[in-house]
Short mmCIF file of C-alpha atoms in Angstrom, two decimals:
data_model
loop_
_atom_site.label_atom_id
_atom_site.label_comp_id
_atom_site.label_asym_id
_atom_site.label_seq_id
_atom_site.Cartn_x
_atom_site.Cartn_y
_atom_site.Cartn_z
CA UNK A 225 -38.74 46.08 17.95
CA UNK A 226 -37.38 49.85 18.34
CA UNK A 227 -34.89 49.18 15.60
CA UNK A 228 -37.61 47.95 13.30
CA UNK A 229 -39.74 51.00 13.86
CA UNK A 230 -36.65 53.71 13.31
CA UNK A 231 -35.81 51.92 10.38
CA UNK A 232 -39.74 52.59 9.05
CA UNK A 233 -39.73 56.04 10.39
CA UNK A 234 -36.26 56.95 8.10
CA UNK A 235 -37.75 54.69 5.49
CA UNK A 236 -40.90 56.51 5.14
CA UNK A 237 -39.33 59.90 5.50
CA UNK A 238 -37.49 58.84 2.64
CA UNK A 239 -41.39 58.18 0.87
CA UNK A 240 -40.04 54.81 0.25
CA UNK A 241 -43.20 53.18 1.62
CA UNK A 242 -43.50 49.77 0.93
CA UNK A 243 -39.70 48.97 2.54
CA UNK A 244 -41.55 51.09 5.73
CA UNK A 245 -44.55 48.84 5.84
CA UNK A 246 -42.23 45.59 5.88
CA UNK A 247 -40.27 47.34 8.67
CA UNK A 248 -43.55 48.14 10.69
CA UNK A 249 -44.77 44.64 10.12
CA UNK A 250 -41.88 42.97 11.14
CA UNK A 251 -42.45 45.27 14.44
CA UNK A 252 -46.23 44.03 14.77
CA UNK A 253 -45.00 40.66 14.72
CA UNK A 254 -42.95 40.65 16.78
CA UNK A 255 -44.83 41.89 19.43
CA UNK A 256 -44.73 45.35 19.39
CA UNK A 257 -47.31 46.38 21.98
CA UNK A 258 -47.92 50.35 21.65
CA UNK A 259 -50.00 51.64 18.55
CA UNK A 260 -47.08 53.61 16.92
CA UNK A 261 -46.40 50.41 14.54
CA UNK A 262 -49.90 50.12 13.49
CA UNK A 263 -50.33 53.88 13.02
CA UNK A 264 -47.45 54.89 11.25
CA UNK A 265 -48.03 51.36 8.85
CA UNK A 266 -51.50 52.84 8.25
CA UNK A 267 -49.96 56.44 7.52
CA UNK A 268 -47.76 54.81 4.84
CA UNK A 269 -50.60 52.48 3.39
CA UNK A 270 -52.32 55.99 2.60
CA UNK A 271 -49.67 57.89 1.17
CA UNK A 272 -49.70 54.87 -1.12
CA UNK A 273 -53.23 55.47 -1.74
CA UNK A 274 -53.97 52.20 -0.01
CA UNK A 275 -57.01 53.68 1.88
CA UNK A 276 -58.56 50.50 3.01
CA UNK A 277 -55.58 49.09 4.28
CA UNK A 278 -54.87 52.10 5.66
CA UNK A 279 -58.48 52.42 7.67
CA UNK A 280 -57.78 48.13 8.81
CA UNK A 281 -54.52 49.74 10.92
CA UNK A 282 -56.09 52.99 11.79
CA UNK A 283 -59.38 50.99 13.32
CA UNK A 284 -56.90 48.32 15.22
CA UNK A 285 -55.60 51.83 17.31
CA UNK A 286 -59.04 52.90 17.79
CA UNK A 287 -60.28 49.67 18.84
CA UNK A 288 -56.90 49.29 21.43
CA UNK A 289 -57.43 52.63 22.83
CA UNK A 290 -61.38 53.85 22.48
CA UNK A 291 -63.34 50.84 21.63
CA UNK A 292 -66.44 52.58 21.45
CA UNK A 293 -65.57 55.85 19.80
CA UNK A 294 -68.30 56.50 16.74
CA UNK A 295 -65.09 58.56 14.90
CA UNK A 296 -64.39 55.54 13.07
CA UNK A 297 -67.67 55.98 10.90
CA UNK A 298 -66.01 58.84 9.22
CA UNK A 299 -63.16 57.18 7.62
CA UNK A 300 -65.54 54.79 5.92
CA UNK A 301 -67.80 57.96 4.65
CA UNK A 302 -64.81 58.87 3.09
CA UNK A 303 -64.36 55.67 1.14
CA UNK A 304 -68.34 55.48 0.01
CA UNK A 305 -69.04 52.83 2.57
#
């Protein structure tokens, strides 16, 4: 699982995104338990301009590490939702 998320972090340093995101979702399924997958995933799914998708991994921290915190409404202002 570390080798899947160094080779997104160099992959998405490079901007090459969607190789990142396959990296990082190999990670998440394999089990990778921290929220460094999901977050960096959902950092390149915005530089892509992939908002929603972006919001889906940011919300899946939140949710594992403040399940009650209101900050999540602000992301979806954002969007028009």
């Amino acid at each position: 699982v570390n080798d899947l998320l160094r080779l997104g972090e160099a992959h998405f340093k490079r901007r090459e995104y969607d190789i990142a995101i396959a990296a990082y979702t190999e990670a998440i399924r394999r089990g990778a338990e921290d929220s460094v997958a999901f977050t960096q995933r959902g950092n390149a799914y915005f530089n892509k301009g992939e908002y929603q998708r972006a919001i889906e991994d940011y919300t899946k921290v939140l949710l594992r590490s403040k399940p009650d915190d209101p900050g999540r409404a602000g992301k979806y202002f954002n969007l028009g939702d």
